[in-house]
Tab-separated table of C-alpha atoms in Angstrom:
chain	number	residue	atom	x	y	z
A	1	MET	CA	178.252	0.617	76.158
A	2	LEU	CA	177.846	-0.187	72.464
A	3	ALA	CA	175.060	-2.679	73.243
A	4	LEU	CA	173.266	-0.130	75.411
A	5	SER	CA	173.535	2.455	72.617
A	6	PHE	CA	171.967	0.075	70.069
A	7	ALA	CA	169.203	-0.799	72.547
A	8	TRP	CA	168.427	2.884	73.121
A	9	GLN	CA	168.296	3.613	69.369
A	10	ALA	CA	165.994	0.653	68.790
A	11	SER	CA	163.613	1.800	71.497
A	12	ALA	CA	163.631	5.340	70.110
A	13	GLN	CA	162.689	4.087	66.645
A	14	THR	CA	159.817	1.941	67.965
A	15	PRO	CA	156.558	3.914	67.584
A	16	SER	CA	154.832	4.592	70.911
A	17	ARG	CA	151.442	3.093	71.612
A	18	HIS	CA	148.917	5.874	71.306
A	19	ALA	CA	145.263	6.828	71.003
A	20	LEU	CA	144.159	9.110	68.178
A	21	VAL	CA	141.744	11.786	69.414
A	22	MET	CA	139.375	13.574	67.026
A	23	ASP	CA	136.940	16.425	67.639
A	24	ILE	CA	133.469	16.614	66.050
A	25	GLU	CA	131.490	19.721	66.939
A	26	GLY	CA	128.333	21.023	65.267
A	27	ALA	CA	125.853	19.516	62.836
A	28	ILE	CA	126.789	16.234	61.157
A	29	GLY	CA	127.316	16.904	57.458
A	30	PRO	CA	129.569	16.087	54.483
A	31	ALA	CA	132.556	17.878	56.039
A	32	THR	CA	132.166	15.808	59.224
A	33	LYS	CA	132.124	12.577	57.253
A	34	ASP	CA	135.247	13.532	55.284
A	35	TYR	CA	137.094	14.476	58.483
A	36	PHE	CA	136.028	11.253	60.237
A	37	GLU	CA	137.105	9.028	57.340
A	38	ARG	CA	140.499	10.733	57.083
A	39	GLY	CA	140.966	10.337	60.831
A	40	LEU	CA	140.306	6.602	60.648
A	41	GLU	CA	142.731	6.297	57.737
A	42	GLN	CA	145.454	8.112	59.657
A	43	ALA	CA	144.815	5.879	62.678
A	44	ARG	CA	145.354	2.808	60.475
A	45	GLU	CA	148.552	4.208	58.984
A	46	GLN	CA	149.989	5.153	62.387
A	47	GLY	CA	148.899	1.935	64.071
A	48	SER	CA	146.744	3.635	66.705
A	49	GLU	CA	145.413	1.365	69.446
A	50	VAL	CA	142.076	3.167	69.625
A	51	VAL	CA	140.296	6.177	68.109
A	52	ILE	CA	138.485	8.544	70.465
A	53	VAL	CA	135.979	11.017	69.011
A	54	GLU	CA	135.026	13.924	71.260
A	55	LEU	CA	131.439	14.589	70.221
A	56	ASP	CA	129.160	17.613	70.622
A	57	THR	CA	126.350	17.745	68.064
A	58	PRO	CA	122.682	18.770	67.804
A	59	GLY	CA	122.122	16.278	64.975
A	60	GLY	CA	122.603	16.252	61.231
A	61	LEU	CA	122.064	14.447	57.957
A	62	VAL	CA	120.689	10.905	58.080
A	63	ASP	CA	122.703	9.559	55.141
A	64	THR	CA	125.944	11.055	56.446
A	65	THR	CA	125.327	9.574	59.898
A	66	ARG	CA	124.669	6.130	58.435
A	67	ASP	CA	127.859	6.328	56.369
A	68	MET	CA	129.906	7.196	59.459
A	69	ILE	CA	128.347	4.335	61.432
A	70	ARG	CA	129.085	1.961	58.558
A	71	GLU	CA	132.731	3.060	58.698
A	72	MET	CA	132.817	2.374	62.447
A	73	LEU	CA	131.194	-1.047	62.189
A	74	ASN	CA	133.730	-2.157	59.583
A	75	ALA	CA	136.771	-0.496	61.165
A	76	ASP	CA	139.657	-2.663	62.356
A	77	ILE	CA	140.434	-0.145	65.129
A	78	PRO	CA	138.028	0.346	68.070
A	79	VAL	CA	136.201	3.683	67.949
A	80	VAL	CA	135.138	5.377	71.182
A	81	MET	CA	132.450	8.070	70.992
A	82	TYR	CA	132.944	10.416	73.926
A	83	VAL	CA	130.370	13.191	74.487
A	84	SER	CA	132.589	15.989	75.735
A	85	PRO	CA	133.225	18.545	77.223
A	86	SER	CA	130.766	19.134	80.055
A	87	GLY	CA	127.667	20.816	78.657
A	88	ALA	CA	127.950	19.001	75.322
A	89	ARG	CA	125.205	16.849	73.831
A	90	ALA	CA	124.722	13.946	71.468
A	91	ALA	CA	121.238	14.725	70.214
A	92	SER	CA	119.456	13.163	67.253
A	93	ALA	CA	122.196	11.873	64.907
A	94	GLY	CA	124.663	11.991	67.805
A	95	THR	CA	122.637	9.324	69.636
A	96	TYR	CA	122.942	7.001	66.637
A	97	LEU	CA	126.698	7.597	66.540
A	98	LEU	CA	126.978	6.686	70.219
A	99	TYR	CA	125.041	3.464	69.685
A	100	GLY	CA	127.155	2.611	66.637
A	101	SER	CA	130.510	3.042	68.392
A	102	HIS	CA	132.486	0.223	69.982
A	103	VAL	CA	132.565	2.132	73.279
A	104	ALA	CA	130.116	4.882	74.244
A	105	ALA	CA	131.168	7.346	76.935
A	106	MET	CA	130.097	10.733	78.233
A	107	ALA	CA	131.533	13.503	80.352
A	108	PRO	CA	129.601	14.696	83.422
A	109	SER	CA	126.824	17.254	82.731
A	110	THR	CA	126.221	16.035	79.178
A	111	HIS	CA	123.136	14.414	77.674
A	112	LEU	CA	121.907	12.392	74.710
A	113	GLY	CA	118.587	11.527	73.060
A	114	SER	CA	115.878	13.191	70.941
A	115	ALA	CA	116.586	10.761	68.116
A	116	THR	CA	113.213	11.144	66.397
A	117	PRO	CA	113.592	11.652	62.633
A	118	VAL	CA	112.196	15.088	61.810
A	119	GLN	CA	110.413	15.948	58.562
A	120	MET	CA	110.809	19.593	57.633
A	121	GLY	CA	107.458	19.633	55.855
A	122	GLY	CA	105.339	18.540	58.810
A	123	GLY	CA	105.190	17.365	62.362
A	124	LEU	CA	107.029	14.577	64.060
A	125	PRO	CA	106.666	11.250	62.320
A	126	GLY	CA	104.388	8.870	64.098
A	127	SER	CA	102.686	11.585	66.151
A	128	LYS	CA	99.691	10.397	68.137
A	129	GLU	CA	97.485	13.081	66.647
A	130	SER	CA	97.566	11.414	63.262
A	131	ASP	CA	97.007	7.990	64.827
A	132	ASP	CA	93.930	9.153	66.741
A	133	ASP	CA	92.316	10.842	63.759
A	134	GLY	CA	90.254	8.081	62.187
A	135	ALA	CA	88.652	10.455	59.690
A	136	ALA	CA	91.907	11.618	58.122
A	137	GLU	CA	91.852	12.391	54.447
A	138	GLU	CA	93.559	10.130	51.930
A	139	SER	CA	96.484	12.517	51.477
A	140	GLU	CA	97.046	12.620	55.225
A	141	GLY	CA	96.887	8.829	55.317
A	142	GLU	CA	99.580	8.611	52.670
A	143	GLY	CA	101.699	11.069	54.648
A	144	SER	CA	101.222	9.059	57.827
A	145	ALA	CA	102.219	5.880	56.003
A	146	MET	CA	105.428	7.513	54.798
A	147	GLU	CA	106.155	8.836	58.286
A	148	ARG	CA	105.626	5.381	59.768
A	149	LYS	CA	108.049	3.905	57.238
A	150	VAL	CA	110.692	6.471	58.203
A	151	MET	CA	110.019	5.876	61.896
A	152	GLU	CA	110.162	2.072	61.724
A	153	ASP	CA	113.342	2.196	59.665
A	154	ALA	CA	115.005	4.423	62.282
A	155	VAL	CA	113.820	2.183	65.141
A	156	SER	CA	115.121	-0.972	63.473
A	157	PHE	CA	118.445	0.671	62.724
A	158	ILE	CA	119.149	1.880	66.258
A	159	ARG	CA	117.916	-1.400	67.823
A	160	SER	CA	120.289	-3.358	65.597
A	161	LEU	CA	123.170	-1.164	66.794
A	162	ALA	CA	122.125	-1.641	70.425
A	163	GLU	CA	121.945	-5.418	70.050
A	164	ARG	CA	125.366	-5.562	68.387
A	165	HIS	CA	127.049	-3.754	71.277
A	166	ASP	CA	124.800	-5.157	74.046
A	167	ARG	CA	123.255	-1.804	74.985
A	168	ASN	CA	119.747	-0.830	76.084
A	169	ALA	CA	117.662	-1.349	72.935
A	170	ASP	CA	114.329	-0.474	74.590
A	171	TRP	CA	115.502	2.976	75.622
A	172	ALA	CA	116.977	3.505	72.147
A	173	GLU	CA	113.534	2.847	70.675
A	174	GLU	CA	111.984	5.333	73.114
A	175	ALA	CA	114.543	7.946	72.062
A	176	VAL	CA	113.416	7.505	68.461
A	177	ARG	CA	109.663	7.251	69.026
A	178	ASP	CA	109.207	9.706	71.915
A	179	ALA	CA	112.335	11.918	71.689
A	180	VAL	CA	113.336	11.163	75.305
A	181	ASN	CA	116.705	12.200	76.749
A	182	LEU	CA	119.142	10.964	79.387
A	183	THR	CA	121.907	12.614	81.377
A	184	ALA	CA	125.334	10.997	81.531
A	185	SER	CA	124.725	9.325	84.899
A	186	GLU	CA	121.272	8.092	83.843
A	187	ALA	CA	122.706	6.705	80.603
A	188	LEU	CA	125.324	4.766	82.558
A	189	GLU	CA	122.718	3.349	84.954
A	190	GLN	CA	120.458	2.236	82.089
A	191	ASN	CA	123.251	0.531	80.109
A	192	VAL	CA	123.176	3.058	77.287
A	193	ILE	CA	126.870	3.928	77.650
A	194	GLU	CA	129.888	2.173	79.156
A	195	ALA	CA	131.638	4.994	81.014
A	196	VAL	CA	131.345	8.480	82.471
A	197	ALA	CA	134.789	10.097	82.378
A	198	ARG	CA	136.116	13.522	83.341
A	199	ASP	CA	138.584	13.710	80.448
A	200	VAL	CA	140.340	11.576	77.853
A	201	THR	CA	142.989	10.353	80.315
A	202	ASP	CA	140.302	9.211	82.748
A	203	LEU	CA	138.439	7.571	79.868
A	204	LEU	CA	141.499	5.565	78.783
A	205	GLU	CA	141.947	4.291	82.330
A	206	GLN	CA	138.295	3.241	82.638
A	207	ILE	CA	138.026	1.342	79.354
A	208	ASP	CA	141.313	-0.538	79.781
A	209	GLY	CA	140.584	-4.267	79.654
A	210	MET	CA	137.067	-3.752	78.296
A	211	SER	CA	135.830	-6.269	75.702
A	212	VAL	CA	134.340	-4.830	72.490
A	213	VAL	CA	132.659	-6.326	69.428
A	214	MET	CA	134.669	-5.812	66.232
A	215	GLU	CA	133.828	-6.971	62.726
A	216	SER	CA	136.449	-9.718	63.068
A	217	GLY	CA	135.227	-10.802	66.524
A	218	ASP	CA	135.584	-9.798	70.154
A	219	ALA	CA	138.644	-7.789	71.181
A	220	THR	CA	140.029	-6.580	74.505
A	221	LEU	CA	141.104	-2.957	74.815
A	222	GLU	CA	144.591	-2.247	76.151
A	223	THR	CA	144.502	1.481	76.768
A	224	ALA	CA	146.640	1.810	79.889
A	225	ASP	CA	149.597	4.185	79.488
A	226	LEU	CA	148.649	5.181	75.935
A	227	THR	CA	149.961	8.514	74.721
A	228	ILE	CA	147.441	10.905	73.188
A	229	GLU	CA	147.809	12.221	69.641
A	230	ARG	CA	145.268	14.663	68.282
A	231	PHE	CA	143.897	14.841	64.761
A	232	ASP	CA	142.174	18.211	64.649
A	233	PRO	CA	140.103	19.538	61.722
A	234	ASP	CA	142.424	21.150	59.159
A	235	TRP	CA	141.794	23.879	56.582
A	236	ARG	CA	140.243	21.359	54.187
A	237	THR	CA	137.603	20.379	56.734
A	238	GLN	CA	136.950	24.007	57.624
A	239	VAL	CA	136.551	25.071	53.979
A	240	LEU	CA	134.314	22.092	53.199
A	241	SER	CA	132.256	22.816	56.304
A	242	LEU	CA	131.875	26.442	55.229
A	243	ILE	CA	130.890	25.650	51.639
A	244	THR	CA	128.401	22.928	52.609
A	245	ASN	CA	126.669	25.233	55.074
A	246	PRO	CA	123.231	25.514	53.400
A	247	ASN	CA	123.078	29.282	53.899
A	248	ILE	CA	126.527	29.783	52.361
A	249	ALA	CA	125.767	27.442	49.437
A	250	PHE	CA	122.469	29.245	48.822
A	251	PHE	CA	124.129	32.673	48.928
A	252	LEU	CA	126.890	31.516	46.560
A	253	MET	CA	124.233	30.357	44.101
A	254	ILE	CA	122.500	33.760	44.188
A	255	ILE	CA	125.789	35.645	43.716
A	256	GLY	CA	126.741	33.317	40.874
A	257	PHE	CA	123.427	33.783	39.094
A	258	TYR	CA	123.423	37.576	39.291
A	259	GLY	CA	127.112	37.703	38.396
A	260	LEU	CA	126.371	35.945	35.111
A	261	VAL	CA	123.346	38.190	34.501
A	262	PHE	CA	125.431	41.356	34.971
A	263	GLU	CA	128.148	39.956	32.707
A	264	LEU	CA	125.624	39.236	29.948
A	265	ALA	CA	124.079	42.688	30.421
A	266	SER	CA	127.470	44.397	29.964
A	267	PRO	CA	129.758	42.021	28.028
A	268	GLY	CA	133.476	42.517	28.483
A	269	SER	CA	133.465	43.684	32.098
A	270	LEU	CA	134.809	40.207	33.087
A	271	PHE	CA	134.738	40.758	36.867
A	272	PRO	CA	131.031	39.932	37.437
A	273	GLY	CA	131.247	36.935	35.129
A	274	THR	CA	134.399	35.562	36.761
A	275	ILE	CA	132.990	35.900	40.279
A	276	GLY	CA	129.668	34.492	39.089
A	277	VAL	CA	131.179	31.362	37.551
A	278	ILE	CA	133.339	30.657	40.621
A	279	CYS	CA	130.431	31.114	43.049
A	280	LEU	CA	128.069	29.056	40.903
A	281	LEU	CA	130.521	26.150	40.662
A	282	LEU	CA	131.128	26.212	44.420
A	283	SER	CA	127.386	26.168	45.098
A	284	LEU	CA	126.853	23.258	42.695
A	285	PHE	CA	129.641	21.348	44.451
A	286	ALA	CA	127.963	21.970	47.811
A	287	PHE	CA	124.514	20.972	46.549
A	288	GLN	CA	126.009	17.754	45.192
A	289	LEU	CA	126.949	16.812	48.766
A	290	LEU	CA	123.733	18.035	50.398
A	291	PRO	CA	120.322	16.302	50.235
A	292	ILE	CA	118.652	18.922	48.066
A	293	ASN	CA	115.146	18.821	46.636
A	294	TYR	CA	115.523	19.238	42.869
A	295	ALA	CA	111.967	20.556	42.521
A	296	GLY	CA	112.920	23.328	44.945
A	297	LEU	CA	116.098	24.053	42.974
A	298	ALA	CA	114.076	24.241	39.747
A	299	LEU	CA	111.628	26.694	41.352
A	300	ILE	CA	114.527	28.909	42.457
A	301	VAL	CA	115.993	28.986	38.941
A	302	VAL	CA	112.569	29.716	37.408
A	303	GLY	CA	111.934	32.443	39.980
A	304	LEU	CA	115.267	34.155	39.320
A	305	ALA	CA	114.727	33.887	35.567
A	306	LEU	CA	111.272	35.486	35.863
A	307	MET	CA	112.650	38.366	37.940
A	308	VAL	CA	115.419	38.959	35.400
A	309	GLY	CA	112.801	38.756	32.649
A	310	GLU	CA	110.799	41.445	34.431
A	311	ALA	CA	113.875	43.675	34.431
A	312	LEU	CA	114.601	43.100	30.725
A	313	MET	CA	111.011	43.027	29.433
A	314	PRO	CA	108.848	44.874	31.971
A	315	SER	CA	105.371	43.348	32.295
A	316	PHE	CA	104.265	45.729	35.058
A	317	GLY	CA	104.850	43.196	37.806
A	318	VAL	CA	103.364	39.997	36.398
A	319	LEU	CA	106.667	38.210	35.764
A	320	GLY	CA	108.307	39.740	38.815
A	321	LEU	CA	105.582	38.760	41.276
A	322	GLY	CA	105.500	35.224	39.919
A	323	GLY	CA	109.284	35.081	40.155
A	324	ILE	CA	109.335	36.162	43.804
A	325	VAL	CA	106.688	33.578	44.748
A	326	ALA	CA	108.543	30.789	42.902
A	327	PHE	CA	111.861	31.854	44.434
A	328	VAL	CA	110.568	31.864	48.032
A	329	LEU	CA	108.757	28.523	47.675
A	330	GLY	CA	111.781	26.899	46.032
A	331	SER	CA	114.150	28.213	48.709
A	332	ILE	CA	111.982	26.774	51.483
A	333	MET	CA	111.718	23.423	49.679
A	334	LEU	CA	115.397	23.234	48.696
A	335	LEU	CA	116.644	21.358	51.766
A	336	ASP	CA	114.562	18.889	53.762
A	337	ALA	CA	116.965	17.943	56.534
A	338	GLU	CA	117.134	18.598	60.249
A	339	TYR	CA	119.625	21.340	61.176
A	340	MET	CA	120.352	21.866	57.482
A	341	ALA	CA	117.541	24.220	56.440
A	342	ILE	CA	118.153	27.581	54.784
A	343	SER	CA	117.569	30.531	57.091
A	344	LEU	CA	114.178	32.149	56.492
A	345	PRO	CA	115.585	35.667	57.124
A	346	LEU	CA	118.169	35.011	54.393
A	347	ILE	CA	115.453	33.875	51.978
A	348	GLY	CA	113.352	36.917	52.844
A	349	GLY	CA	116.324	39.256	52.494
A	350	VAL	CA	117.261	37.984	49.035
A	351	ALA	CA	113.603	38.126	47.953
A	352	LEU	CA	113.289	41.727	49.197
A	353	VAL	CA	116.491	42.815	47.444
A	354	SER	CA	115.379	41.149	44.210
A	355	GLY	CA	111.918	42.682	44.554
A	356	GLY	CA	113.433	46.100	45.230
A	357	LEU	CA	115.666	45.808	42.172
A	358	MET	CA	112.664	44.808	40.095
A	359	LEU	CA	110.607	47.757	41.452
A	360	TRP	CA	113.450	50.163	40.683
A	361	THR	CA	113.626	48.810	37.138
A	362	LEU	CA	109.873	49.251	36.653
A	363	THR	CA	110.006	52.808	38.011
A	364	ARG	CA	112.960	53.634	35.781
A	365	PHE	CA	111.195	52.171	32.770
A	366	ALA	CA	108.034	54.191	33.438
A	367	THR	CA	110.084	57.397	33.821
A	368	LEU	CA	111.910	56.816	30.546
A	369	ARG	CA	108.635	56.200	28.727
A	370	ARG	CA	107.331	59.617	29.802
A	371	ARG	CA	110.426	61.430	28.519
A	372	PRO	CA	110.541	62.815	24.998
A	373	ALA	CA	112.543	60.794	22.522
A	374	HIS	CA	116.258	61.572	22.348
A	375	THR	CA	117.364	59.630	19.285
A	376	GLY	CA	117.247	60.112	15.523
A	377	ILE	CA	115.373	63.045	13.964
A	378	GLU	CA	113.506	63.766	17.202
A	379	GLN	CA	116.833	64.436	18.886
A	380	MET	CA	117.738	67.050	16.270
A	381	ILE	CA	114.507	69.071	16.326
A	382	GLY	CA	114.816	71.922	18.805
A	383	ALA	CA	118.529	71.389	19.313
A	384	SER	CA	120.926	74.355	19.437
A	385	ALA	CA	123.408	74.981	16.615
A	386	VAL	CA	126.162	77.589	16.150
A	387	ALA	CA	126.758	79.407	12.866
A	388	LEU	CA	130.222	78.757	11.439
A	389	GLU	CA	130.077	81.702	8.991
A	390	ASP	CA	128.015	84.638	7.873
A	391	PHE	CA	125.298	83.703	5.368
A	392	GLU	CA	122.002	85.022	4.034
A	393	ALA	CA	120.145	81.816	3.220
A	394	ASN	CA	122.582	78.901	2.921
A	395	GLY	CA	125.625	78.204	5.064
A	396	HIS	CA	127.097	75.892	7.641
A	397	VAL	CA	126.483	75.326	11.353
A	398	ARG	CA	128.025	73.197	14.069
A	399	LEU	CA	125.477	70.778	15.542
A	400	HIS	CA	126.455	68.137	18.129
A	401	SER	CA	130.141	68.755	17.298
A	402	GLU	CA	129.459	68.069	13.615
A	403	ARG	CA	129.414	70.374	10.546
A	404	TRP	CA	126.004	70.547	8.860
A	405	ASN	CA	124.582	72.308	5.808
A	406	ALA	CA	122.092	74.896	7.029
A	407	VAL	CA	119.234	76.939	5.542
A	408	SER	CA	117.915	80.072	7.251
A	409	ASP	CA	115.059	82.436	6.395
A	410	ALA	CA	116.937	85.367	7.944
A	411	PRO	CA	120.515	86.657	7.736
A	412	VAL	CA	122.950	84.884	10.068
A	413	LYS	CA	126.257	86.065	11.486
A	414	GLN	CA	129.152	83.823	12.496
A	415	GLY	CA	128.796	82.641	16.116
A	416	ASP	CA	125.028	83.149	16.273
A	417	GLU	CA	123.149	80.541	18.292
A	418	LEU	CA	120.402	79.041	16.179
A	419	LYS	CA	117.573	76.582	16.722
A	420	VAL	CA	116.922	73.581	14.477
A	421	VAL	CA	113.306	73.589	13.236
A	422	ARG	CA	113.432	70.956	10.514
A	423	LEU	CA	115.708	68.305	9.053
A	424	GLU	CA	115.805	67.184	5.435
A	425	GLY	CA	118.516	64.713	4.529
A	426	LEU	CA	121.846	66.227	5.531
A	427	THR	CA	120.481	69.776	5.695
A	428	VAL	CA	119.049	71.453	8.768
A	429	TYR	CA	116.636	74.382	8.696
A	430	VAL	CA	117.448	76.859	11.416
A	431	SER	CA	116.059	80.047	12.859
A	432	HIS	CA	116.980	82.499	15.557
A	433	PRO	CA	115.601	81.475	18.974
């Protein structure tokens, strides 16, 4: 009995063989990369037999995708990219991730492809229209040359991944050059993926005994009877994903800028300045992780500064109009990445609000200029005063809650309401209305 007890305790303390399952949904960005790297690290620490990534993405950042593929290629644990659930896709960057994984699999009714690198400032790189136009201008020729460089780099990259894992390199090139797509069954027939599985359990059964290419050499997967442990995105991933959303980062920058402006306009209020500093720091952190165009960022700052300048030193629209134009152009230029652009309605909304604020300031300024002056001597002339005593020529009156020496050309009784007609030093000349 004692021997059986020790044997049972030993088996209970032995960690079970398991597969770590991750979930990547949405555009590939900095938050995705952080989540993926932490998942691989946890798999190493727990001794996972294999890492399965359930993938559903429209695409994402090129640099982030390359970093994730580099992590996979150098991982000591096999990584399986599994396009799931049914209806999911591995478009654009997702296709590269599939080709970079040790095992590529898809659920029924899913698809992959459309891996052409997209330039936000123009058409698809390598488009036939530019190739057929022999009379293109020099600037267009330079643009075409840059597009060809981007295209050829993407083709070479995905072909190298296909050759490493013995997948269909010709179709991969078509996906990059012509943005073609395949369904799950078509991908399996054309040697683009290794399995079509209904769920993770079915996937583990199908890939059991499969040989994969690791950095250290070939390895055989032993996935039969593995338990499944999930590593879902935590609050850190969700917060990072929220902050690095281009629209959120852009909005935080605007709030931060105006918060500081309001704090400087009314020092000591603290609340606008505190919120402004926090939002500005969060936006700078996000922009550090995103592929921003610094010329666009500079135009945004200049545009906001010009609009604030219009509010402080009205130039009847010159500074304000220039600021709005610079702000809109800079916002459009700020991010040049597929699925990571700032929403045009958001840009337009902020521009309209800023323009409306500027117009209100101009209208207010014009109204104040038409009003009579209300400071200094001008404020005193015509003001009402109350006699504090009876007097014939010289006495005292209360003016603006203050006691003043007064001179009148007619007798005055205490409590009479008088009108100021002239001011000399600390003496007011009054008369009856």
